[in-house]
Amino acid sequence: MSSSLAMLVLFRLLQGFFGGGLQPVQQSIILDSFPPEKRAAAFSLTAIATIVAPVLGPLLGGWLTDNYEWKWIFFINVPFGIITCVLVTIFVEDPPWEKAVKSRIDVIGISLVSLGLGCLEVMADRGEEMNWFGSNFILIMAIIGVTCTVGAIIWLLHAKNPLLNLDVLKDRNFAVGTVLVGAMGVALYAGAMVSPQFAQQVIGYTAERSGMMMAPGGVCVILLIPIVGIFMKHVQLRYIIATGFLLVSLSFYFSAQLHPNVSFSFLVIARIAQIVPMAFLFVPISTLAFATLPDRLNGDASAMFSMVRNYLGSQAISYCGAGLVNFQQIHQNDVSANMQTWRPEVQDYLQNMVQIAKDHGIAASEAQTFAMAKLYREFMIQIAMLAYNSMFHALALIMLFIVPICFMASSIKGDGPAKGGAH
């Protein structure tokens, strides 16, 4: 219904404001409804929706955009929202212990967290475009973001009724799990951004075909999550999670084999390789993080858990975009050195393009311009391709660094905490 860009941005802002609390509430409901030994199964069901939705979303969104108009991307959510409201009203109840707690709104905490994280997100999103700290605006965003974030931490540690109870981080498994879910968010969102962007901007895929490239990975995850759930009963969660991050790292390394004539099947396989390891991460990390946490902290823990995953995921999207620009600038010097017009192979290419232009009826005076335009296009494609490969290599290295962190958690399996617990 938006009639202007400002109106669209406003409603997207409201959508994020009202929808941001859904994930922690959903997770808190699971924690309050299931004992530790059954949470893995419950997390498995929600993991299918959480992981598969961003994978299948581009396919459906691309099909709607190509065949109808972009507004249907939003209209299609209306009936599902109505059905969800009805079902929540009927089936969801607050736990008794929560009803007894008198909650107060932590205005200062909300303000500091929102302003701090919001400014840091703006800095990450607009930094490359505005020359980072060469821009006064980005510098101001950084100062406000860091100041408010530090202030928020101090406030949350000393406030009587804080927005988030940071005591949740005293539990070792939750602290480790929060770091791991943040890394998982980086892998999930970065892969979901880089792969289709390459397909559309470099290869020239439509939004629908790009979505088709992404969809098979979601199907594989659906099939694999129940199998991982079985392993969780017999294998320590930290080993499963470490395996997952190692596979993610290998998948990004495998994906860094892009070339101008890359096939659709390779892109599909690469995306499957990126998304399948999520089956080894989402449920095991969620189960590990809440295994030894007191029930009274479930609400605070769920909020922080979801916030870290989503925020670092959004940061990953911003910094991947900036990283691609920087990698293009780096590779531009290398590629340009090999595409000088005096080089014999370049001269042969230009002569071939000139002849092709003449064969298609282009005047001799314009054929050279046509040939140079084709050379420039090849130049830009090579730069972009190398930049995307470098981006995948960087992501692979980051995920590899996460693997040792997995072993900082306790020896817990998917059927509940080990005897004696661990904090």
Short mmCIF file of C-alpha atoms in Angstrom, two decimals:
data_model
loop_
_atom_site.label_atom_id
_atom_site.label_comp_id
_atom_site.label_asym_id
_atom_site.label_seq_id
_atom_site.Cartn_x
_atom_site.Cartn_y
_atom_site.Cartn_z
CA MET A 1 0.00 0.00 0.00
CA SER A 2 3.08 2.26 0.18
CA SER A 3 2.98 5.19 -2.22
CA SER A 4 6.55 6.40 -1.65
CA LEU A 5 9.96 5.12 -0.58
CA ALA A 6 9.68 6.91 2.78
CA MET A 7 6.36 5.22 3.46
CA LEU A 8 7.80 1.83 2.54
CA VAL A 9 10.76 2.34 4.87
CA LEU A 10 8.42 3.43 7.68
CA PHE A 11 6.25 0.33 7.42
CA ARG A 12 9.31 -1.92 7.17
CA LEU A 13 10.56 -0.26 10.35
CA LEU A 14 7.25 -0.99 12.08
CA GLN A 15 7.36 -4.55 10.79
CA GLY A 16 10.74 -5.07 12.39
CA PHE A 17 9.69 -3.30 15.60
CA PHE A 18 6.62 -5.45 16.18
CA GLY A 19 8.06 -8.66 14.76
CA GLY A 20 11.43 -8.52 16.48
CA GLY A 21 10.08 -10.04 19.69
CA LEU A 22 8.44 -13.05 18.05
CA GLN A 23 11.55 -15.25 17.94
CA PRO A 24 12.54 -14.91 21.61
CA VAL A 25 8.92 -15.39 22.68
CA GLN A 26 8.64 -18.52 20.53
CA GLN A 27 11.84 -19.91 22.04
CA SER A 28 10.74 -19.03 25.55
CA ILE A 29 7.44 -20.89 25.00
CA ILE A 30 9.37 -24.02 24.01
CA LEU A 31 11.63 -23.78 27.05
CA ASP A 32 8.67 -23.35 29.40
CA SER A 33 6.62 -26.11 27.76
CA PHE A 34 9.17 -28.92 27.47
CA PRO A 35 11.58 -30.54 29.95
CA PRO A 36 15.28 -30.54 28.97
CA GLU A 37 15.18 -34.10 27.61
CA LYS A 38 12.42 -33.19 25.12
CA ARG A 39 13.62 -29.77 24.04
CA ALA A 40 15.81 -31.12 21.24
CA ALA A 41 12.75 -32.55 19.47
CA ALA A 42 10.85 -29.28 19.92
CA PHE A 43 13.79 -27.22 18.68
CA SER A 44 14.02 -29.52 15.65
CA LEU A 45 10.53 -28.56 14.52
CA THR A 46 11.15 -24.85 14.92
CA ALA A 47 14.56 -25.19 13.26
CA ILE A 48 12.92 -26.43 10.08
CA ALA A 49 10.90 -23.23 9.85
CA THR A 50 13.72 -20.94 10.98
CA ILE A 51 16.31 -22.31 8.57
CA VAL A 52 14.13 -23.25 5.63
CA ALA A 53 12.07 -20.03 5.51
CA PRO A 54 15.03 -17.82 4.45
CA VAL A 55 15.95 -20.48 1.90
CA LEU A 56 12.53 -20.90 0.31
CA GLY A 57 11.64 -17.21 0.70
CA PRO A 58 13.76 -16.06 -2.25
CA LEU A 59 12.13 -18.70 -4.48
CA LEU A 60 8.59 -17.63 -3.60
CA GLY A 61 9.53 -13.95 -3.56
CA GLY A 62 11.24 -14.22 -6.92
CA TRP A 63 8.26 -16.00 -8.46
CA LEU A 64 5.83 -13.40 -7.10
CA THR A 65 8.03 -10.53 -8.28
CA ASP A 66 8.53 -11.94 -11.78
CA ASN A 67 4.92 -13.01 -12.31
CA TYR A 68 2.89 -10.45 -10.34
CA GLU A 69 4.30 -7.43 -8.50
CA TRP A 70 6.46 -6.84 -5.46
CA LYS A 71 3.48 -5.90 -3.25
CA TRP A 72 2.38 -9.54 -3.16
CA ILE A 73 5.51 -10.34 -1.17
CA PHE A 74 3.76 -8.55 1.71
CA PHE A 75 0.12 -9.38 0.92
CA ILE A 76 0.79 -13.12 1.09
CA ASN A 77 1.68 -12.83 4.79
CA VAL A 78 -1.70 -11.37 5.82
CA PRO A 79 -3.76 -14.61 6.03
CA PHE A 80 -0.96 -16.42 7.86
CA GLY A 81 -0.77 -13.57 10.37
CA ILE A 82 -4.52 -13.77 11.04
CA ILE A 83 -4.42 -17.55 11.50
CA THR A 84 -1.44 -17.26 13.85
CA CYS A 85 -3.18 -14.65 16.01
CA VAL A 86 -6.21 -16.91 16.39
CA LEU A 87 -4.13 -19.98 17.28
CA VAL A 88 -1.99 -18.07 19.80
CA THR A 89 -5.12 -16.75 21.52
CA ILE A 90 -6.48 -20.27 21.85
CA PHE A 91 -3.42 -22.32 22.78
CA VAL A 92 -0.69 -20.13 24.33
CA GLU A 93 -0.73 -19.43 28.07
CA ASP A 94 1.82 -17.74 30.30
CA PRO A 95 3.57 -20.06 32.79
CA PRO A 96 2.49 -19.67 36.44
CA TRP A 97 5.85 -18.31 37.59
CA GLU A 98 5.70 -15.55 34.97
CA LYS A 99 2.20 -14.49 35.98
CA ALA A 100 3.47 -13.90 39.50
CA VAL A 101 6.22 -11.57 38.34
CA LYS A 102 5.39 -7.88 38.06
CA SER A 103 7.20 -6.64 34.98
CA ARG A 104 8.30 -3.06 34.48
CA ILE A 105 9.42 -1.45 31.27
CA ASP A 106 13.12 -0.60 31.35
CA VAL A 107 12.93 2.59 29.29
CA ILE A 108 16.59 3.48 29.78
CA GLY A 109 17.75 -0.02 28.88
CA ILE A 110 15.58 -0.15 25.78
CA SER A 111 16.79 3.28 24.68
CA LEU A 112 20.48 2.50 25.16
CA VAL A 113 20.33 -0.91 23.47
CA SER A 114 18.22 0.31 20.56
CA LEU A 115 20.28 3.43 19.95
CA GLY A 116 23.62 1.68 20.38
CA LEU A 117 22.96 -1.33 18.17
CA GLY A 118 20.97 0.76 15.71
CA CYS A 119 23.80 3.25 15.17
CA LEU A 120 26.34 0.44 14.77
CA GLU A 121 24.08 -1.16 12.16
CA VAL A 122 23.76 2.13 10.26
CA MET A 123 27.54 2.47 10.39
CA ALA A 124 28.02 -1.02 8.96
CA ASP A 125 25.36 -0.55 6.30
CA ARG A 126 26.40 2.90 5.06
CA GLY A 127 30.11 2.85 5.91
CA GLU A 128 31.47 1.71 2.55
CA GLU A 129 29.17 4.05 0.64
CA MET A 130 30.24 7.07 2.72
CA ASN A 131 33.99 6.30 2.96
CA TRP A 132 33.80 4.99 6.53
CA PHE A 133 35.48 7.29 9.07
CA GLY A 134 36.25 9.83 6.38
CA SER A 135 32.59 10.76 6.79
CA ASN A 136 31.48 12.78 9.81
CA PHE A 137 28.12 10.98 9.74
CA ILE A 138 29.74 7.53 10.05
CA LEU A 139 32.08 8.82 12.75
CA ILE A 140 29.12 10.14 14.75
CA MET A 141 27.26 6.84 14.31
CA ALA A 142 30.31 4.95 15.57
CA ILE A 143 30.75 7.18 18.62
CA ILE A 144 27.06 7.05 19.56
CA GLY A 145 26.90 3.31 18.87
CA VAL A 146 29.91 2.40 21.01
CA THR A 147 29.00 4.83 23.80
CA CYS A 148 25.39 3.65 24.06
CA THR A 149 26.34 -0.02 23.82
CA VAL A 150 28.89 0.30 26.63
CA GLY A 151 26.38 2.36 28.60
CA ALA A 152 23.74 -0.30 28.05
CA ILE A 153 26.02 -3.01 29.44
CA ILE A 154 26.79 -0.94 32.54
CA TRP A 155 23.11 -0.14 33.03
CA LEU A 156 21.98 -3.75 32.60
CA LEU A 157 24.54 -4.89 35.17
CA HIS A 158 23.34 -2.46 37.85
CA ALA A 159 19.65 -1.80 37.16
CA LYS A 160 17.05 -3.33 39.51
CA ASN A 161 14.71 -4.39 36.71
CA PRO A 162 16.91 -4.48 33.59
CA LEU A 163 15.71 -5.06 30.07
CA LEU A 164 17.95 -8.14 29.98
CA ASN A 165 19.31 -9.98 32.99
CA LEU A 166 22.98 -10.45 32.13
CA ASP A 167 23.24 -13.18 34.76
CA VAL A 168 22.42 -15.53 31.89
CA LEU A 169 26.04 -15.14 30.73
CA LYS A 170 27.29 -16.64 34.00
CA ASP A 171 26.13 -19.99 32.67
CA ARG A 172 29.07 -21.28 30.65
CA ASN A 173 27.00 -23.28 28.18
CA PHE A 174 24.70 -20.36 27.45
CA ALA A 175 27.63 -17.96 27.01
CA VAL A 176 29.35 -20.34 24.59
CA GLY A 177 26.05 -21.10 22.87
CA THR A 178 25.38 -17.39 22.35
CA VAL A 179 28.74 -16.94 20.62
CA LEU A 180 28.08 -20.00 18.48
CA VAL A 181 24.57 -18.96 17.46
CA GLY A 182 25.96 -15.56 16.47
CA ALA A 183 28.50 -17.28 14.24
CA MET A 184 25.73 -19.45 12.82
CA GLY A 185 23.74 -16.31 12.03
CA VAL A 186 26.74 -14.92 10.17
CA ALA A 187 27.07 -18.10 8.10
CA LEU A 188 23.33 -18.36 7.39
CA TYR A 189 22.73 -14.75 6.40
CA ALA A 190 26.05 -14.22 4.60
CA GLY A 191 25.53 -17.28 2.43
CA ALA A 192 21.94 -16.28 1.73
CA MET A 193 23.15 -12.86 0.58
CA VAL A 194 26.36 -13.61 -1.34
CA SER A 195 25.20 -16.60 -3.41
CA PRO A 196 22.03 -15.14 -4.99
CA GLN A 197 23.68 -11.74 -5.43
CA PHE A 198 26.43 -13.36 -7.49
CA ALA A 199 23.87 -15.27 -9.54
CA GLN A 200 21.83 -12.16 -10.31
CA GLN A 201 24.50 -9.48 -10.71
CA VAL A 202 27.28 -11.46 -12.39
CA ILE A 203 25.56 -14.36 -14.16
CA GLY A 204 22.35 -12.44 -14.87
CA TYR A 205 19.81 -14.78 -13.27
CA THR A 206 16.28 -13.57 -12.69
CA ALA A 207 14.95 -13.38 -9.14
CA GLU A 208 12.91 -16.54 -9.73
CA ARG A 209 15.83 -18.55 -11.11
CA SER A 210 18.01 -17.36 -8.26
CA GLY A 211 15.34 -18.60 -5.86
CA MET A 212 15.30 -21.97 -7.63
CA MET A 213 19.04 -22.16 -7.04
CA MET A 214 18.49 -21.67 -3.30
CA ALA A 215 15.50 -23.98 -2.76
CA PRO A 216 17.08 -27.50 -2.88
CA GLY A 217 19.21 -26.71 0.16
CA GLY A 218 16.07 -26.19 2.25
CA VAL A 219 14.72 -29.60 1.26
CA CYS A 220 18.00 -31.24 2.29
CA VAL A 221 17.90 -29.55 5.70
CA ILE A 222 14.34 -30.78 6.32
CA LEU A 223 15.48 -34.35 5.67
CA LEU A 224 18.65 -34.06 7.73
CA ILE A 225 17.43 -32.39 10.93
CA PRO A 226 15.60 -35.52 12.26
CA ILE A 227 18.72 -37.61 11.58
CA VAL A 228 20.89 -35.17 13.51
CA GLY A 229 18.32 -35.34 16.32
CA ILE A 230 19.02 -39.08 16.64
CA PHE A 231 22.78 -38.50 16.82
CA MET A 232 22.27 -35.88 19.53
CA LYS A 233 21.13 -38.60 21.94
CA HIS A 234 24.42 -40.47 21.60
CA VAL A 235 27.06 -37.87 20.72
CA GLN A 236 28.16 -34.85 22.75
CA LEU A 237 26.64 -31.67 21.36
CA ARG A 238 29.96 -29.85 21.16
CA TYR A 239 31.29 -32.48 18.75
CA ILE A 240 28.22 -32.18 16.54
CA ILE A 241 28.45 -28.38 16.55
CA ALA A 242 32.18 -28.43 15.79
CA THR A 243 31.47 -30.76 12.87
CA GLY A 244 28.81 -28.35 11.65
CA PHE A 245 31.13 -25.33 11.64
CA LEU A 246 33.88 -27.35 9.97
CA LEU A 247 31.43 -28.35 7.23
CA VAL A 248 30.32 -24.73 6.84
CA SER A 249 33.94 -23.68 6.43
CA LEU A 250 34.53 -26.39 3.81
CA SER A 251 31.33 -25.42 2.00
CA PHE A 252 32.44 -21.79 1.67
CA TYR A 253 35.84 -22.95 0.45
CA PHE A 254 34.13 -25.18 -2.12
CA SER A 255 31.92 -22.27 -3.19
CA ALA A 256 35.02 -20.16 -3.96
CA GLN A 257 35.43 -21.82 -7.37
CA LEU A 258 33.30 -19.38 -9.33
CA HIS A 259 34.08 -18.51 -12.93
CA PRO A 260 32.19 -16.65 -15.68
CA ASN A 261 30.80 -19.86 -17.18
CA VAL A 262 29.80 -21.50 -13.91
CA SER A 263 26.85 -23.86 -14.32
CA PHE A 264 23.49 -23.72 -12.57
CA SER A 265 24.10 -27.20 -11.14
CA PHE A 266 27.35 -26.07 -9.49
CA LEU A 267 25.62 -23.12 -7.85
CA VAL A 268 22.86 -25.42 -6.58
CA ILE A 269 25.38 -27.90 -5.16
CA ALA A 270 27.40 -25.09 -3.58
CA ARG A 271 24.30 -23.68 -1.91
CA ILE A 272 23.26 -27.13 -0.68
CA ALA A 273 26.75 -27.52 0.80
CA GLN A 274 26.35 -24.18 2.60
CA ILE A 275 22.91 -24.81 4.07
CA VAL A 276 23.13 -28.52 5.00
CA PRO A 277 25.58 -27.93 7.91
CA MET A 278 22.92 -25.76 9.55
CA ALA A 279 21.22 -29.00 10.55
CA PHE A 280 24.29 -29.70 12.70
CA LEU A 281 24.14 -26.25 14.28
CA PHE A 282 20.70 -24.83 14.98
CA VAL A 283 19.15 -27.51 17.19
CA PRO A 284 22.39 -28.62 18.91
CA ILE A 285 23.36 -25.01 19.71
CA SER A 286 19.88 -24.19 21.05
CA THR A 287 19.84 -27.36 23.15
CA LEU A 288 23.35 -26.74 24.48
CA ALA A 289 22.72 -23.09 25.35
CA PHE A 290 19.68 -23.78 27.54
CA ALA A 291 20.71 -27.16 28.96
CA THR A 292 21.96 -25.92 32.34
CA LEU A 293 20.17 -22.56 32.54
CA PRO A 294 17.63 -21.99 35.37
CA ASP A 295 14.03 -21.77 34.15
CA ARG A 296 13.59 -18.31 35.66
CA LEU A 297 16.13 -16.95 33.16
CA ASN A 298 14.55 -18.50 30.07
CA GLY A 299 12.87 -15.27 28.97
CA ASP A 300 16.01 -13.14 29.24
CA ALA A 301 18.12 -15.86 27.66
CA SER A 302 15.74 -16.31 24.72
CA ALA A 303 15.75 -12.58 24.02
CA MET A 304 19.54 -12.36 24.06
CA PHE A 305 19.95 -15.59 22.08
CA SER A 306 17.69 -14.41 19.26
CA MET A 307 19.05 -10.87 19.30
CA VAL A 308 22.65 -12.03 18.89
CA ARG A 309 21.79 -14.39 16.03
CA ASN A 310 19.74 -11.84 14.12
CA TYR A 311 21.97 -8.84 14.82
CA LEU A 312 25.20 -10.54 13.83
CA GLY A 313 23.42 -11.94 10.79
CA SER A 314 22.40 -8.44 9.71
CA GLN A 315 25.92 -7.20 10.41
CA ALA A 316 27.25 -10.01 8.22
CA ILE A 317 25.08 -8.85 5.32
CA SER A 318 26.36 -5.28 5.66
CA TYR A 319 30.02 -6.20 5.99
CA CYS A 320 29.82 -8.76 3.17
CA GLY A 321 28.54 -5.99 0.93
CA ALA A 322 31.41 -3.74 1.99
CA GLY A 323 33.87 -6.61 1.69
CA LEU A 324 32.84 -7.32 -1.89
CA VAL A 325 33.49 -3.69 -2.84
CA ASN A 326 36.94 -3.78 -1.23
CA PHE A 327 37.83 -7.10 -2.84
CA GLN A 328 36.82 -5.69 -6.22
CA GLN A 329 39.17 -2.75 -5.71
CA ILE A 330 42.00 -5.10 -4.75
CA HIS A 331 41.51 -7.41 -7.72
CA GLN A 332 41.06 -4.51 -10.14
CA ASN A 333 44.80 -3.78 -10.04
CA ASP A 334 45.72 -7.43 -10.61
CA VAL A 335 43.28 -7.97 -13.47
CA SER A 336 44.07 -4.66 -15.19
CA ALA A 337 47.76 -5.61 -15.30
CA ASN A 338 46.84 -8.69 -17.36
CA MET A 339 44.39 -6.91 -19.67
CA GLN A 340 46.59 -4.18 -21.14
CA THR A 341 45.78 -3.56 -24.79
CA TRP A 342 49.41 -4.16 -25.85
CA ARG A 343 49.31 -7.79 -24.69
CA PRO A 344 49.05 -10.21 -27.66
CA GLU A 345 46.11 -12.16 -26.21
CA VAL A 346 44.18 -8.94 -25.58
CA GLN A 347 44.87 -7.73 -29.11
CA ASP A 348 43.64 -11.06 -30.47
CA TYR A 349 40.46 -10.72 -28.41
CA LEU A 350 39.83 -7.19 -29.68
CA GLN A 351 40.40 -8.24 -33.28
CA ASN A 352 37.93 -11.10 -32.89
CA MET A 353 35.35 -8.74 -31.39
CA VAL A 354 35.87 -6.24 -34.20
CA GLN A 355 35.33 -8.98 -36.77
CA ILE A 356 32.20 -10.19 -34.98
CA ALA A 357 30.86 -6.63 -34.94
CA LYS A 358 31.48 -6.25 -38.65
CA ASP A 359 29.84 -9.61 -39.37
CA HIS A 360 26.71 -8.33 -37.58
CA GLY A 361 26.55 -5.21 -39.72
CA ILE A 362 28.22 -2.76 -37.37
CA ALA A 363 30.17 -0.06 -39.17
CA ALA A 364 33.96 -0.32 -39.09
CA SER A 365 34.18 3.04 -37.30
CA GLU A 366 32.03 1.68 -34.46
CA ALA A 367 33.42 -1.85 -34.37
CA GLN A 368 36.45 -0.82 -32.30
CA THR A 369 34.18 0.86 -29.76
CA PHE A 370 32.08 -2.32 -29.60
CA ALA A 371 35.22 -4.41 -29.04
CA MET A 372 36.45 -2.16 -26.23
CA ALA A 373 33.02 -2.28 -24.59
CA LYS A 374 33.11 -6.10 -24.67
CA LEU A 375 36.62 -6.07 -23.21
CA TYR A 376 35.50 -3.75 -20.41
CA ARG A 377 32.53 -6.01 -19.66
CA GLU A 378 34.83 -9.03 -19.41
CA PHE A 379 37.11 -6.98 -17.19
CA MET A 380 34.29 -6.16 -14.77
CA ILE A 381 33.03 -9.76 -14.74
CA GLN A 382 36.49 -11.05 -13.87
CA ILE A 383 36.84 -8.53 -11.05
CA ALA A 384 33.42 -9.37 -9.62
CA MET A 385 34.05 -13.11 -9.87
CA LEU A 386 37.38 -12.85 -8.04
CA ALA A 387 35.79 -10.64 -5.37
CA TYR A 388 33.06 -13.21 -4.68
CA ASN A 389 35.65 -15.99 -4.49
CA SER A 390 37.68 -13.93 -2.00
CA MET A 391 34.53 -13.30 0.03
CA PHE A 392 33.85 -17.02 0.26
CA HIS A 393 37.47 -17.65 1.28
CA ALA A 394 37.14 -15.05 4.06
CA LEU A 395 33.91 -16.63 5.32
CA ALA A 396 35.55 -20.07 5.26
CA LEU A 397 38.40 -18.79 7.42
CA ILE A 398 36.03 -17.13 9.91
CA MET A 399 34.01 -20.32 10.33
CA LEU A 400 37.20 -22.33 10.83
CA PHE A 401 38.19 -20.04 13.72
CA ILE A 402 34.85 -20.80 15.42
CA VAL A 403 35.51 -24.56 15.66
CA PRO A 404 37.77 -24.41 18.78
CA ILE A 405 35.16 -22.36 20.66
CA CYS A 406 32.77 -25.32 20.48
CA PHE A 407 34.96 -27.30 22.88
CA MET A 408 34.60 -24.67 25.61
CA ALA A 409 31.11 -26.06 26.31
CA SER A 410 30.30 -28.88 28.72
CA SER A 411 29.96 -32.56 27.85
CA ILE A 412 26.23 -32.54 27.14
CA LYS A 413 24.12 -34.75 24.91
CA GLY A 414 20.73 -33.99 23.41
CA ASP A 415 18.77 -35.78 26.13
CA GLY A 416 19.61 -33.24 28.81
CA PRO A 417 22.52 -31.92 30.91
CA ALA A 418 25.28 -34.13 32.13
CA LYS A 419 25.17 -35.24 35.73
CA GLY A 420 26.10 -32.41 37.99
CA GLY A 421 25.41 -29.74 35.37
CA ALA A 422 27.90 -27.13 34.31
CA HIS A 423 27.91 -23.39 34.88
#
